[in-house]
Each structure stands twice: as structure tokens, then as C-alpha cells.
Coordinates of C-alpha atoms and ligand atoms in Angstrom, one line a residue:
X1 CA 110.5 19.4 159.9
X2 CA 114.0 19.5 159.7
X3 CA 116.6 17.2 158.2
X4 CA 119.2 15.5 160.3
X5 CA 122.2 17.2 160.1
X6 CA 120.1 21.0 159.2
X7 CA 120.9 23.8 160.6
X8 CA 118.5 26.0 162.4
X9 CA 118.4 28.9 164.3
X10 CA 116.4 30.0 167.1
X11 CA 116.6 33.2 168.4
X12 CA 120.1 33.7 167.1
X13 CA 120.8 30.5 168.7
X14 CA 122.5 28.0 166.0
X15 CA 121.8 24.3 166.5
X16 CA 122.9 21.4 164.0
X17 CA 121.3 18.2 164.9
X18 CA 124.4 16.6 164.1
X19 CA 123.8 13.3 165.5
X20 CA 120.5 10.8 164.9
X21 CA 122.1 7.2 165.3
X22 CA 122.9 5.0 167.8
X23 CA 126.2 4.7 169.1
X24 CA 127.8 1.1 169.5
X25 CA 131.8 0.2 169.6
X26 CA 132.5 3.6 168.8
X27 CA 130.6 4.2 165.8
X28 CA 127.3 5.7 164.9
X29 CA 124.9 3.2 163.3
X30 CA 120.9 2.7 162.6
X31 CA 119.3 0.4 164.8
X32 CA 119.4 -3.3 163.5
X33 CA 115.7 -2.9 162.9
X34 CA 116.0 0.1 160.8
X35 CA 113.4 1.7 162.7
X36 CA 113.4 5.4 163.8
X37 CA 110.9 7.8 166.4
X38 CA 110.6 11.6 166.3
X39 CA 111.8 13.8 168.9
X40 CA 109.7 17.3 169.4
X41 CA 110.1 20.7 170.6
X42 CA 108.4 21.4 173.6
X43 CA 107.7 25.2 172.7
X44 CA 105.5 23.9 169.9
X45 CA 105.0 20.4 169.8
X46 CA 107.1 20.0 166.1
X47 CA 109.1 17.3 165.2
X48 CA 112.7 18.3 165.6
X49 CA 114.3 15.0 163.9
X50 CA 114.1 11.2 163.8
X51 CA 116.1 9.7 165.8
X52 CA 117.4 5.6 165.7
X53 CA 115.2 3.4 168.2
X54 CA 117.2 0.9 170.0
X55 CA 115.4 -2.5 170.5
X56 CA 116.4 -5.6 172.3
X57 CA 118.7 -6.7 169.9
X58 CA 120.3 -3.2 169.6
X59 CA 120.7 -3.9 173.9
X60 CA 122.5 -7.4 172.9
X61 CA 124.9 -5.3 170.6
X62 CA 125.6 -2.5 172.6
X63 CA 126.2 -5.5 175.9
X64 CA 128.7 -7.5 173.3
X65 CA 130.7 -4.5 172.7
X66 CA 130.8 -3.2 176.4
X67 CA 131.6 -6.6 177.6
X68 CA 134.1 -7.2 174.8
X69 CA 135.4 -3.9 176.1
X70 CA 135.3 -4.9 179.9
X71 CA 137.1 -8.3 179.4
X72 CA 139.8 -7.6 176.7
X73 CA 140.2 -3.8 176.5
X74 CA 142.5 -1.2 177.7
X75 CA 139.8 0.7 180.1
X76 CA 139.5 -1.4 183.0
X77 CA 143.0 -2.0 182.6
X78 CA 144.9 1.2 182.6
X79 CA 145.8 3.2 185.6
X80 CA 143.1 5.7 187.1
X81 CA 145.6 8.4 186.2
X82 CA 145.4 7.6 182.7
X83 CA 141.4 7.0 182.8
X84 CA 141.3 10.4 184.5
X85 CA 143.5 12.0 182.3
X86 CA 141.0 11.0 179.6
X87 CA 138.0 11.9 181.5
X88 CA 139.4 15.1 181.7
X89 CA 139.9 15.7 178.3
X90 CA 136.5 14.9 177.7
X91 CA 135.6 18.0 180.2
X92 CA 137.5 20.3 178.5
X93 CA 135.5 19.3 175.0
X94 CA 132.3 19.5 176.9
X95 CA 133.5 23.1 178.0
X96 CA 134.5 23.6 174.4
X97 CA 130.7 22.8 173.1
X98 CA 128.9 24.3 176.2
X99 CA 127.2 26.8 173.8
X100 CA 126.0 24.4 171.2
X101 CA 125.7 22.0 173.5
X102 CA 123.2 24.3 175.9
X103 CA 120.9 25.1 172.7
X104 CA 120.6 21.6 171.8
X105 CA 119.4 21.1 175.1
X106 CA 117.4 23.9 175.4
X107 CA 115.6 23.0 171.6
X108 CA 114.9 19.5 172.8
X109 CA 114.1 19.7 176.8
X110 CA 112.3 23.4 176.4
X111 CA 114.4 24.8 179.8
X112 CA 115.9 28.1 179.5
X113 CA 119.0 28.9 177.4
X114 CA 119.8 30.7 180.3
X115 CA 120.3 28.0 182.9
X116 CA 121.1 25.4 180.5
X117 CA 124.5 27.6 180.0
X118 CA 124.4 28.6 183.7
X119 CA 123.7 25.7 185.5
X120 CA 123.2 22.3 183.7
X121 CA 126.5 22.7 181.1
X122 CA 128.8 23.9 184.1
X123 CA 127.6 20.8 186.1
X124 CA 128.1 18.5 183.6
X125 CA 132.0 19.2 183.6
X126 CA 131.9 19.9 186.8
X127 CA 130.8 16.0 187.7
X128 CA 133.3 14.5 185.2
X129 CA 136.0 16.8 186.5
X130 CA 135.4 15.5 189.7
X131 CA 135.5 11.8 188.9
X132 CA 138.5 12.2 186.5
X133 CA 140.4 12.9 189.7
X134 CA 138.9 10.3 191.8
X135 CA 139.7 7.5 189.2
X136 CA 143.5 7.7 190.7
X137 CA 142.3 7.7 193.9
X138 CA 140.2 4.4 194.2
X139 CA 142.1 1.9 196.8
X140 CA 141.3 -1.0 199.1
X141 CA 142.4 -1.6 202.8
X142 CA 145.5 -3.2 204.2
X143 CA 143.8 -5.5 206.7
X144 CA 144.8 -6.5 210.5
X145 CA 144.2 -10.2 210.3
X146 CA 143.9 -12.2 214.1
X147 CA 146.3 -15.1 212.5
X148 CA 149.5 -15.0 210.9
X149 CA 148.4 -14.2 207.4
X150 CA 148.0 -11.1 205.2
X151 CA 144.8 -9.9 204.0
X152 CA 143.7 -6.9 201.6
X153 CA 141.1 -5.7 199.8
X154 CA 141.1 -4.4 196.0
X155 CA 138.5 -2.6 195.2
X156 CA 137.7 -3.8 191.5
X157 CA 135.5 -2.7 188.6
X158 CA 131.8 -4.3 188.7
X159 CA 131.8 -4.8 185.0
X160 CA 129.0 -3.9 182.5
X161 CA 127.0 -1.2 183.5
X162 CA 123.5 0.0 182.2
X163 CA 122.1 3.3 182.9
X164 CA 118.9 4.7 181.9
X165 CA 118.3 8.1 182.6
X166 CA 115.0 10.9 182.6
X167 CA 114.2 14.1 180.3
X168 CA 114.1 16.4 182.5
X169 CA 118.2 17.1 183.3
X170 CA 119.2 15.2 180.0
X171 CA 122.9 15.8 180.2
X172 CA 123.4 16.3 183.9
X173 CA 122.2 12.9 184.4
X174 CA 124.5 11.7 181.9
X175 CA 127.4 12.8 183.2
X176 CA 126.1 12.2 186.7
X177 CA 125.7 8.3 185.5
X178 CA 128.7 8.1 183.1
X179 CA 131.4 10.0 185.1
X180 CA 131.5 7.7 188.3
X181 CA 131.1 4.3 186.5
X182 CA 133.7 5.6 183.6
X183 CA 136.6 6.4 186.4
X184 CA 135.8 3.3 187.9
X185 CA 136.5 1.1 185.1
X186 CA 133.1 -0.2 183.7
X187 CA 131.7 -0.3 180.5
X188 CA 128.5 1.3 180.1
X189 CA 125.5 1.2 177.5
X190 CA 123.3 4.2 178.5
X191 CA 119.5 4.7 177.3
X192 CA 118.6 8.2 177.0
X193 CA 114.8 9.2 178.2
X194 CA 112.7 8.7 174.4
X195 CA 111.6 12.7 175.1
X196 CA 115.2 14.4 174.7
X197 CA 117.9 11.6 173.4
X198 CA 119.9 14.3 171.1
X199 CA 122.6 16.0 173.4
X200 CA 123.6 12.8 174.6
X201 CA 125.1 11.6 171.4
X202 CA 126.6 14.7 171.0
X203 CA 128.6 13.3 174.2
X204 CA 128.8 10.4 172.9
X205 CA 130.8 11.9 169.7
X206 CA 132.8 13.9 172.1
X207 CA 133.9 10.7 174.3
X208 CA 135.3 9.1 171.3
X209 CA 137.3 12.6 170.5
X210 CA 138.4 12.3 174.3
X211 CA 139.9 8.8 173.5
X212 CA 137.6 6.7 175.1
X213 CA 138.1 3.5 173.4
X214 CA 135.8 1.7 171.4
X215 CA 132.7 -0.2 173.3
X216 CA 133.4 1.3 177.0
X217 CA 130.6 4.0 176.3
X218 CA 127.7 2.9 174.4
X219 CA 124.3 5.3 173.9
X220 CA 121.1 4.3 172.8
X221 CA 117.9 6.4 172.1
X222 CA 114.9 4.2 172.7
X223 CA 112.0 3.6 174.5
X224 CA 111.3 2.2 178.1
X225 CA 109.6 -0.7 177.0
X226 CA 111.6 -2.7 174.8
X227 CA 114.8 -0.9 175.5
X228 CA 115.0 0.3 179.1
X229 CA 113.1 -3.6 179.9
X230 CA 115.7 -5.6 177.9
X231 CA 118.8 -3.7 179.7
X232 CA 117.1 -4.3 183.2
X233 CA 116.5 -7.9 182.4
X234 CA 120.0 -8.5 180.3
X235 CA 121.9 -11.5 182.0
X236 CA 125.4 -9.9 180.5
X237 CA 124.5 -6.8 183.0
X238 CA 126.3 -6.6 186.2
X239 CA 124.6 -3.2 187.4
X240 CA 122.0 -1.0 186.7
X241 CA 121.6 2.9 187.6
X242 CA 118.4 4.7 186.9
X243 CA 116.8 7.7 187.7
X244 CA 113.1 8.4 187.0
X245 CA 109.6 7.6 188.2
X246 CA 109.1 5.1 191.5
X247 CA 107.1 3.1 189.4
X248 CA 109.6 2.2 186.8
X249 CA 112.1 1.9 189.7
X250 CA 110.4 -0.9 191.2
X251 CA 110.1 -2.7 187.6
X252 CA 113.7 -2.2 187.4
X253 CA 114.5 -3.5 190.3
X254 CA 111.9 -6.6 189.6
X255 CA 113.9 -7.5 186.6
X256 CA 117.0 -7.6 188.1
X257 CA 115.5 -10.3 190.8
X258 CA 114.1 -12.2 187.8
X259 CA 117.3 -12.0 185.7
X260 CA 120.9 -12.4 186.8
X261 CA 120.4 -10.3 190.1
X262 CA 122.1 -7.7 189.3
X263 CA 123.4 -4.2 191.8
X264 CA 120.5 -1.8 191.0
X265 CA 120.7 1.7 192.8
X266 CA 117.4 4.2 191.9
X267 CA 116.7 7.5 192.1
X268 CA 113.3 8.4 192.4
X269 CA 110.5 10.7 193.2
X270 CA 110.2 12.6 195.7
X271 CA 107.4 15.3 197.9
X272 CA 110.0 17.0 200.1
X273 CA 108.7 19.6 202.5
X274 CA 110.2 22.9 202.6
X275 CA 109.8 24.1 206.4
X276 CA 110.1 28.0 206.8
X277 CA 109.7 28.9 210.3
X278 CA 108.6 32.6 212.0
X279 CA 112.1 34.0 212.4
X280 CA 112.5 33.5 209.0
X281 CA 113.6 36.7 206.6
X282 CA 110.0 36.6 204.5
X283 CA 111.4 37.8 200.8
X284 CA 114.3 35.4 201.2
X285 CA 112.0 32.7 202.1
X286 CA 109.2 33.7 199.2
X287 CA 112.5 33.6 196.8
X288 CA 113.4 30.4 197.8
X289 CA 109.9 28.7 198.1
X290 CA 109.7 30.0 194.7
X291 CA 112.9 28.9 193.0
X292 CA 112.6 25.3 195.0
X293 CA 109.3 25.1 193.2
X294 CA 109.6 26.8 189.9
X295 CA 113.2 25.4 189.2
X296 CA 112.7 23.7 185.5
X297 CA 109.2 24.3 185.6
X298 CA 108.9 21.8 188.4
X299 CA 110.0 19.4 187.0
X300 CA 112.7 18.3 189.4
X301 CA 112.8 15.1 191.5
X302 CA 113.7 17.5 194.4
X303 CA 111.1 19.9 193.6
X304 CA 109.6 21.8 197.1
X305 CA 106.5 20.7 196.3
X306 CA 105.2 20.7 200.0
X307 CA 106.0 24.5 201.3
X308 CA 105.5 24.5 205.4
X309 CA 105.1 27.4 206.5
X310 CA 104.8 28.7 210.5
X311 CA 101.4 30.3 211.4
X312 CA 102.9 33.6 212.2
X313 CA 104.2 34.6 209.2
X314 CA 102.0 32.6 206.9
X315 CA 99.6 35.5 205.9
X316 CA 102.9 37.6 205.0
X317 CA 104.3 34.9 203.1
X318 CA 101.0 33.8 200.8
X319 CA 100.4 37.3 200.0
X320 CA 104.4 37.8 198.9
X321 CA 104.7 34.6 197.3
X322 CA 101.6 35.2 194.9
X323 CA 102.5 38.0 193.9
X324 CA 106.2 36.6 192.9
X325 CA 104.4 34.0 191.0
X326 CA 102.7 36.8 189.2
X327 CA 106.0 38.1 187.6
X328 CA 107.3 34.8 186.6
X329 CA 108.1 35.4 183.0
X330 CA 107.2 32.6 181.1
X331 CA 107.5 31.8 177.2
X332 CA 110.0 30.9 174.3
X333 CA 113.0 29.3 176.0
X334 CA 115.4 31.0 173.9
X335 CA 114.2 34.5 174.5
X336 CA 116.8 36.6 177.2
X337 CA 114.9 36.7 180.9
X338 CA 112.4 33.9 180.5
X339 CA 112.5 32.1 183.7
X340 CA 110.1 29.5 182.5
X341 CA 109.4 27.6 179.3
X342 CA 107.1 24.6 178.3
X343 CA 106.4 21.3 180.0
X344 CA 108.5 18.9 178.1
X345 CA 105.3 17.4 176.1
X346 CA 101.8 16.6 175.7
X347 CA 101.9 14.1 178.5
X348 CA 103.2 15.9 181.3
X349 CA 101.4 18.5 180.8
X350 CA 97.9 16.7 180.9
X351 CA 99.1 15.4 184.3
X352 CA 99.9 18.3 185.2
X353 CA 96.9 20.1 184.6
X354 CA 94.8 17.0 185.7
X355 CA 96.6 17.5 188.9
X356 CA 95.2 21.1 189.5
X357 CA 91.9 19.4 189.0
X358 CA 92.5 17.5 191.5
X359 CA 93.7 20.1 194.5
X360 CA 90.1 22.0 193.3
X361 CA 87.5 19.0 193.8
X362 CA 89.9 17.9 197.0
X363 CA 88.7 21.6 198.3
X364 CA 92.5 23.0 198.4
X365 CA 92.0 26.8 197.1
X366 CA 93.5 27.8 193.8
X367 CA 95.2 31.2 194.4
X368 CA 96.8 31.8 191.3
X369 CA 97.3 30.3 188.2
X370 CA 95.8 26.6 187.4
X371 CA 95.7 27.3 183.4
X372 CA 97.6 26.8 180.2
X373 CA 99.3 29.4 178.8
X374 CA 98.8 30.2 174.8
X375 CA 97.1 27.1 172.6
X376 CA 100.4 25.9 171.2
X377 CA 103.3 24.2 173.3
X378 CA 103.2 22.9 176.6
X379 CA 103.2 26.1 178.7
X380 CA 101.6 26.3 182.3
X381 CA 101.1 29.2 184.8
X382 CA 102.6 29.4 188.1
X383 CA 100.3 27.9 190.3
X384 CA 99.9 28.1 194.1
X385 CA 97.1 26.3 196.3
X386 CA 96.9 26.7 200.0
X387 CA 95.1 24.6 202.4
X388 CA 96.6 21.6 201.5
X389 CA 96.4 18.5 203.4
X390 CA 98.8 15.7 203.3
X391 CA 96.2 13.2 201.9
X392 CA 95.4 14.5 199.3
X393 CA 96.7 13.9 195.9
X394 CA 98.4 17.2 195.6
X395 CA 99.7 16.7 199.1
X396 CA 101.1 13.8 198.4
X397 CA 101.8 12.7 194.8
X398 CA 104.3 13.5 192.6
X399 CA 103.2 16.5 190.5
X400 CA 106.4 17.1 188.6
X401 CA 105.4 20.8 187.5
X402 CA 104.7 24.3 188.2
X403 CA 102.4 23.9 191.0
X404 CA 102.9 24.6 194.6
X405 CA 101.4 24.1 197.4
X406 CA 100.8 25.5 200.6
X407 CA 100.5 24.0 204.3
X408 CA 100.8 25.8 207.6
X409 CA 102.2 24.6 211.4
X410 CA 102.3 25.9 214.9
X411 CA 105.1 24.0 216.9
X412 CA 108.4 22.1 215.4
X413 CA 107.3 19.0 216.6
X414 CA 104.2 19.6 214.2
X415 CA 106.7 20.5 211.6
X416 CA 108.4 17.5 211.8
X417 CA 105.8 15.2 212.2
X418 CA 104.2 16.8 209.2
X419 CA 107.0 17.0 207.1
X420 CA 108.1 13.3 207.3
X421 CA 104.2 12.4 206.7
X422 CA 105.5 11.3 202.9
X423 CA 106.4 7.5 201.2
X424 CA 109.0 10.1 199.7
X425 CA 112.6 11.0 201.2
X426 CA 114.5 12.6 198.4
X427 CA 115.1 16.4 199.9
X428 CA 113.9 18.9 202.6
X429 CA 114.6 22.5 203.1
X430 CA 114.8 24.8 206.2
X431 CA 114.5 28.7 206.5
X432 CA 115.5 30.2 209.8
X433 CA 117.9 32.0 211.8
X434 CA 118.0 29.9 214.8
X435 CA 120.8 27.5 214.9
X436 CA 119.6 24.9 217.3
X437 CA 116.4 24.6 215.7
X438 CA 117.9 24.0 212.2
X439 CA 120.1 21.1 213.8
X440 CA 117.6 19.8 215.0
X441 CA 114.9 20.0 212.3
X442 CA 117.6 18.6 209.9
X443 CA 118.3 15.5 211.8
X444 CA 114.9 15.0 212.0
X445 CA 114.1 14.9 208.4
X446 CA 114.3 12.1 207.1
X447 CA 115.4 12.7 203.4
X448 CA 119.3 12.3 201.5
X449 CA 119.5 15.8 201.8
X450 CA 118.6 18.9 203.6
X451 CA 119.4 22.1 202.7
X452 CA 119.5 25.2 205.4
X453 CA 119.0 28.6 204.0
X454 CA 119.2 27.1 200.5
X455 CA 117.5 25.1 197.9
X456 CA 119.0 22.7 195.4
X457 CA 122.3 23.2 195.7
X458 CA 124.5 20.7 194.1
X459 CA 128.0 19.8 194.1
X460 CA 130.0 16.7 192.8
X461 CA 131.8 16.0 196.1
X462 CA 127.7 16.1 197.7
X463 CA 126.0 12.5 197.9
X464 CA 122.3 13.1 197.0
X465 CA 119.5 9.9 196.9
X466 CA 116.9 8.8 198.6
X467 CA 115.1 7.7 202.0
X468 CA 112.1 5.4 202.0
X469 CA 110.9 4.8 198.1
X470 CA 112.6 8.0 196.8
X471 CA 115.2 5.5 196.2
X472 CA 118.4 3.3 196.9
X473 CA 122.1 4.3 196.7
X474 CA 123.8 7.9 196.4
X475 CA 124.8 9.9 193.5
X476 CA 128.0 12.1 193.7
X477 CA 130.6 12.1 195.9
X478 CA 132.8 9.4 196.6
X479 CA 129.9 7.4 198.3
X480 CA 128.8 6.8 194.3
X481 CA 132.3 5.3 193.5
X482 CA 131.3 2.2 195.5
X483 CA 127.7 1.3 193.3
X484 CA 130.5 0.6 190.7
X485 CA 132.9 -1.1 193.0
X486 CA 133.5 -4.8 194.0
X487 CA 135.3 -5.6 196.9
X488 CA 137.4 -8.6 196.9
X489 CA 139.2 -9.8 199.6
X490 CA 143.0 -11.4 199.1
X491 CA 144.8 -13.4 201.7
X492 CA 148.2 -14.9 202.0
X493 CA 150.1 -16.6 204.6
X494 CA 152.7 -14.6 206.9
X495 CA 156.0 -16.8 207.0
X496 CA 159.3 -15.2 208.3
X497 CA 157.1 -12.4 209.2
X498 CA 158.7 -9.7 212.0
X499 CA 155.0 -8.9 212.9
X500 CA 151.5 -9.6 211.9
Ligands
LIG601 P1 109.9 7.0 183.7 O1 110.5 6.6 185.0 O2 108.9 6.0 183.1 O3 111.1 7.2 182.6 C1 112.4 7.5 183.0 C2 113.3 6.6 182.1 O4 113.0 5.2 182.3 C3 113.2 6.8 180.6 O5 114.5 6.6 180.0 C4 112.3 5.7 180.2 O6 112.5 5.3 178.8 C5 112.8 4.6 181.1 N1 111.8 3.5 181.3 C6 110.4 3.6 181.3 N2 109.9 2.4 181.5 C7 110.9 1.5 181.6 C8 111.0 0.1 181.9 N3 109.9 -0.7 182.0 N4 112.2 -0.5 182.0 C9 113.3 0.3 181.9 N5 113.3 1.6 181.7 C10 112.1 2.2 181.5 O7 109.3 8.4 183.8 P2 108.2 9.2 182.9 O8 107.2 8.2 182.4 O9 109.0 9.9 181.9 O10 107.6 10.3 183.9 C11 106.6 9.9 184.8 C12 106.8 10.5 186.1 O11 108.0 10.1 186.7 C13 107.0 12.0 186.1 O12 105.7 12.7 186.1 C14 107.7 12.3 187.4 O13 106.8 12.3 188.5 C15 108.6 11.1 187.5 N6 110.0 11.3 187.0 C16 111.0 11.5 188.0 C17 112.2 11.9 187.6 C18 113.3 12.1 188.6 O14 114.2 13.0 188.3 N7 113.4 11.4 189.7 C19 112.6 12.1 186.2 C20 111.5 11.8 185.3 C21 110.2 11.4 185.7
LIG602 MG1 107.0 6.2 182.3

């Protein structure tokens, strides 16, 4: 096991676990109680470090300083161009550290160096770039009142902020939490997920380097239960954020009705249908069932986990796509051209495999995959069922790994009626050539976002959430600014006025 503070190497990868502790006011410090919890390494199940665990009264601290921060400090009180300048600073230090930065992730989440470097760094800057020039951009309305007085609206910072975020994108959902409530002027205290809480204090050193004062960023590696409960029930709380399951989402959201009832927005879970339809290009749509699917070994709340596919190409396309699932190359996340590594632990993986269990005795048939791979780590096979129907589990649960399933269609009106046959309402994805019948298919998804000749693409001026229980509230975009937003409304009387 190694020390905090070691250095290892993996794969001619460095990483230095640099930072254990919780981070309060601006300075790293053990939890009151003293106590500590390992974090592993997916590719083997070995303890990587201990790590500080936040309990309720590490919440109470972390709430003091943010609110101390909120009511008497410079944040909420500086210009947006100052707060973005800042927040820009802080993406040029995450650009700085994208390579360490990427292996830490990669050595505590188990995705590939690869696309941690490629895709989840780039993102996280990307995001806070985004919002750094936003912050000077955040303004009320001049109203047009019926009387002789003037009304406007300011547009003010909702105050402390909690966020508690998942394992599987650990620092794209920091930055996606952090960046929007940061250029609007709230204080945060942010849980990590208890699977992968290291790269996020790595941030957290790197906000204080950007000159983000003392108490307006607080992180804390902890557990759901006391940590995530006692920031979902804290009275000094004005918002909360979270992404994860549906099920922790509605406890979230019961806590706020039983505490101070607080804003809550949730991003959930989701089943979302791909829909490929005859004209469709077949190796373009077997590559992007595949990726939609695959993408961080499934685990991905936007995950094609329903792939719909038109009766006259389906033969074509189960034959192609098998045998693309055949050359995944799966194995240590750090070796070059891996597209998949391990499940991020124990858990998951049990569910996962418990799941496959499931689509055999519901009578869908296993066409590849369905095993473990190896006896040490977390590592799954591609796995593809067909005849899948929308009852059962596999049809409609959250799986939340490598394991795809197949349904088939005749008409677009079946199509539609099939796809929206979900509780879910996070994502949907189209494959054809014919305009009209893309329109119209993607009005008639109902889901936050549907992509058209593309899979999970992402973009900070894109608002992504959910329909039905995949959630409440968007991420990205401007639409986010306003979950961290008050509205108030000032009015004066017109005297000597020329006109109203
Ligand atoms: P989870 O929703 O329980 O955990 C996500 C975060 O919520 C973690 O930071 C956790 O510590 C925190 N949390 C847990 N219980 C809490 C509570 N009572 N109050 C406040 N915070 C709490 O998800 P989990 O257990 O890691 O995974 C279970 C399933 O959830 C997965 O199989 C997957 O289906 C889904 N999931 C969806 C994600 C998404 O991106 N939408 C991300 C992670 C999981
Ligand atoms: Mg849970």
C-alpha cells in the first residue's frame, strides 16, 4: 500500500498522491474525528491511500467557513470580471496539471489514460472557461411597470451551495458543479463520491493557487450517509446540486422538504433509446451503438442502453455490432489502445454481472460476452443481448455497465412509442439520413437531449438534464447560471419622470 504523498508509477505514468485531507477555509486538515477510509484501484482492488472522512461535524465546518465566506468575503462581492479573471486562472492551472491530473484519475476511477487526457481533462477547463466568461455577463431586466414607478430585477447570488457528485466522471462533475455556482457568486462545500475523492483535492489545492479566497470552495471526501445526508439536511444550505442514482436523488430532495427547503436540482439515471432507422449507414451506426454503450465501460448516466433498431437492417446490424464488441480491447487502463478498463469496484461489478443474470432467466439471448474478465480487478466483457423487451429488468433498469441491449421496430410511430416507454428521460439518439424524420423523431423524444448522427457529445454552452425522474434542472449553458441565481425584484417611484 502506498504512503500518502509516494510516488508511484504505472506504466511510465507518475502519480503522487499529494493530497489526503479535507479541505476547509483554505487549508487542508484531518477530519475533526480523526478518522480516515481507503480508496482502491479498480485494476486490482489495492488500496491506493487513506483518505480523511468527512462527518457531520466536518459538514458544520466546512457550512461556517462557506457562509462566513458568503456574508463577509470578497467573492460574492467583487465584479464577475474579477471572479472570471480568477476562474480563468484556475483553467490555465488545470491545463498546466492535465497530465498528472489525467493519471490520478485514471489510478483512482480505472478509465483509460487515453480519454481521461482526451476527453474528461479538456472538458474540465473547457466548463470553467466557459463560466469564467459568463460571470461578467450575469444581469437582470429593466422592467416596463403599468404605473409610474421603476422596477428591476438583480439577479443575485443564492448563497451556500452544496454539491455532491458520482465516481464515474470525478472531475468533470466537479467542474461541471463548481464552475457555474463559483461565477455566480456562491460558496460551495462539495462531497466527492467515497469511490474516487483524490483528483478533486488536487483541484482544490489548485483553486487556492488561482486565488480563490479562503472558505468559497470547500471539498470533502466522505461517505453518503453521514456526509452527503447531513449536507442535504443542513439548515445553513441554501442549494443543493447532485448528480447520481434516482434513488439518492429522491432522499435528497426529501431532506430538503424536511430541512430549511432548500433549491435542489438532480441529475439522475437514465435508459435512453438509441433509434437507428433502415436508411441508416450500418458501420456508422454499429460505431456509434457501440461507443454510446461502451463509453467508460457503461458507466455513463447517458449510456445507450436501449439500442432500437429498424427491422430491415437489424440482421446486418447484430451481426456487425458483435463482432465490434469482439475487438474491444479491454485491460490495464494505463496501457496505449485499451478502450476499456475495470468497473470502478466490487460493487458495481456484482450488479453488473447480476444484471446479465437477469436478461438470461428473463429469456433475452446472450450473444456475446456476459463474463468477468481475469480473477483480479473489476473487468467485464462486452456484452450484447437481443430480444429485449421493455419490462424486463435489462429493458428497463439502470445497468450502468458494459452491457447492451438489443430491441427491434417496424414503423416510427412504434419507435416512438417504444422509445419513450421509460420512467427515464435523460438522452436519446437518432441514426438516419432523412431530415424530416429526424425532426420529427427528436421532438418526439422526450429526453434533455437528443443527439442526431452523434452520441454524447458535450459542450459547456449545451444544457443537458433530465425529463420524468432522470431529474430536475439543467447542467451547462447559461440555463445552469439560474439554479444559482435569485431574482429579486426592486421598485421605486417615477417623479419628474419624461416617460414611464
Ligand atoms: P449514489 O447516488 O448513491 O452516489 C452518488 C453520490 O451520492 C456519492 O457522492 C454518494 O456518497 C452520495 N450519496 C449516497 N447516499 C447519499 C445520501 N443519503 N445523501 C446524500 N448523498 C448521498 O450512487 P452509487 O450508489 O454510487 O451508484 C448506484 C447506481 O447509481 C449506479 O449503479 C448507477 O445506476 C447510478 N449512478 C448514476 C450516476 C449518474 O451519472 N447519473 C452516477 C453514479 C451512479
Ligand atoms: Mg448509493
Amino acid at each position: 500500500m502506498a504512503a500518502h504523498g509516494a510516488n508511484q508509477t504505472h506504466k511510465g505514468y507518475p502519480v503522487t498522491v499529494k493530497y489526503t485531507q479535507l479541505f476547509i477555509n483554505g487549508e487542508f486538515v484531518d477530519a475533526i474525528s480523526g478518522k480516515t477510509f481507503e480508496t482502491y484501484d479498480p485494476r486490482t482492488g489495492d488500496v491506493i491511500a487513506r483518505v480523511a472522512e468527512a462527518g457531520k461535524e466536518d459538514v458544520d465546518l466546512a457550512v461556517k467557513a462557506a457562509r462566513n465566506a458568503f456574508d463577509n468575503g470578497p467573492w460574492p462581492r467583487m465584479s464577475g470580471y474579477e471572479r472570471g479573471r480568477i476562474m480563468s486562472k484556475y483553467a490555465d492551472l488545470v491545463e498546466q496539471n492535465m497530465e498528472e491530473l489525467a493519471a490520478l484519475e485514471t489510478l483512482n476511477n480505472g478509465k483509460p489514460v487515453a480519454i481521461a487526457r482526451l476527453v474528461d481533462l479538456p472538458t474540465c477547463s473547457k466548463v470553467l472557461r466557459y463560466y469564467s466568461g459568463a460571470a461578467d455577463k450575469i444581469h437582470g431586466q429593466t422592467l416596463k411597470m403599468a404605473g409610474p414607478y421603476q422596477g428591476y430585477t438583480l439577479h443575485e447570488p443564492i448563497g451556500v451551495v452544496g454539491l455532491i457528485v458520482p465516481w464515474n466522471f470525478p472531475l468533470v462533475m466537479f467542474f461541471n458543479k463548481i464552475s457555474p455556482a463559483l461565477a455566480s457568486g456562491c460558496t460551495l462545500v462539495l462531497k466527492t463520491a467515497e469511490q474516487t475523492p483524490l483528483t478533486a483535492l488536487y483541484c482544490a489545492n489548485l483553486a487556492r493557487e488561482a486565488g480563490i479566497p479562503p472558505g468559497v470552495l470547500n471539498v470533502l471526501s466522505g461517505f453518503g450517509d453521514p456526509a452527503g445526508a447531513a449536507i442535504s439536511h443542513h439548515m445553513d444550505i441554501d442549494k443543493v446540486s447532485f448528480t447520481g442514482s434516482t434513488e439518492t436523488g429522491r432522499k435528497i430532495m426529501e431532506a430538503a422538504a424536511k430541512s430549511n427547503l432548500k433549491r435542489v436540482t438532480l441529475e439522475l439515471g437514465g435508459k435512453s433509446p438509441l433509434i437507428i432507422m433502415n436508411d441508416a449507414d450500418v458501420e456508422e451506426a454499429v460505431n456509434l451503438a457501440h461507443q454510446a454503450i461502451y463509453f467508460n465501460m457503461g458507466q455513463a448516466c447517458i449510456a445507450a442502453s436501449r439500442i432500437y433498431v429498424q427491422e430491415g437492417i437489424y440482421d446486418e446490424f447484430v451481426k456487425k455490432v458483435v463482432e465490434r464488441a469482439k475487438k474491444q480491447v479491454i485491460g490495464d487502463p494505463f496501457t496505449d489502445g485499451v478502450h476499456q478498463g475495470p468497473q470502478i469496484n466490487k460493487t458495481q461489478f456484482d450488479r453488473i454481472l447480476q444484471y446479465i443474470e437477469y436478461g438470461k432467466q428473463e429469456g433475452a439471448t446472450l450473444l456475446t460476452g456476459g463474463n468477468r474478465i481475469g480473477d483480479k480487478g473489476f473487468y467485464i466483457e462486452p456484452t450484447i443481448f437481443s430480444h429485449v423487451k421493455e419490462d424486463m429488468k435489462i429493458g428497463k433498469e439502470e445497468i450502468f455497465g458494459p452491457v447492451m441491449s438489443i430491441f427491434t421496430f417496424k414503423s416510427i410511430e412504434e419507435a416512438i412509442e417504444l422509445g419513450n416507454k421509460t420512467t427515464y428521460g435523460l438522452a436519446g439518439g437518432i441514426v438516419t439520413k432523412n431530415i424530416d424524420v429526424a425532426n420529427r423523431l427528436s421532438r418526439s423524444i422526450r429526453a434533455g437531449i437528443v443527439w442526431i448522427n452523434c452520441y454524447a457529445v458535450f459542450d459547456g454552452d449545451a444544457p443537458f438534464g433530465g425529463y420524468k425522474m432522470s431529474g430536475i434542472g439543467r447542467e451547462n449553458g447559461l440555463y445552469d447560471l439560474s439554479n444559482y441565481l435569485q431574482v429579486k425584484c426592486v421598485i421605486t417611484p417615477l417623479h419628474h419622470s419624461p416617460w414611464l
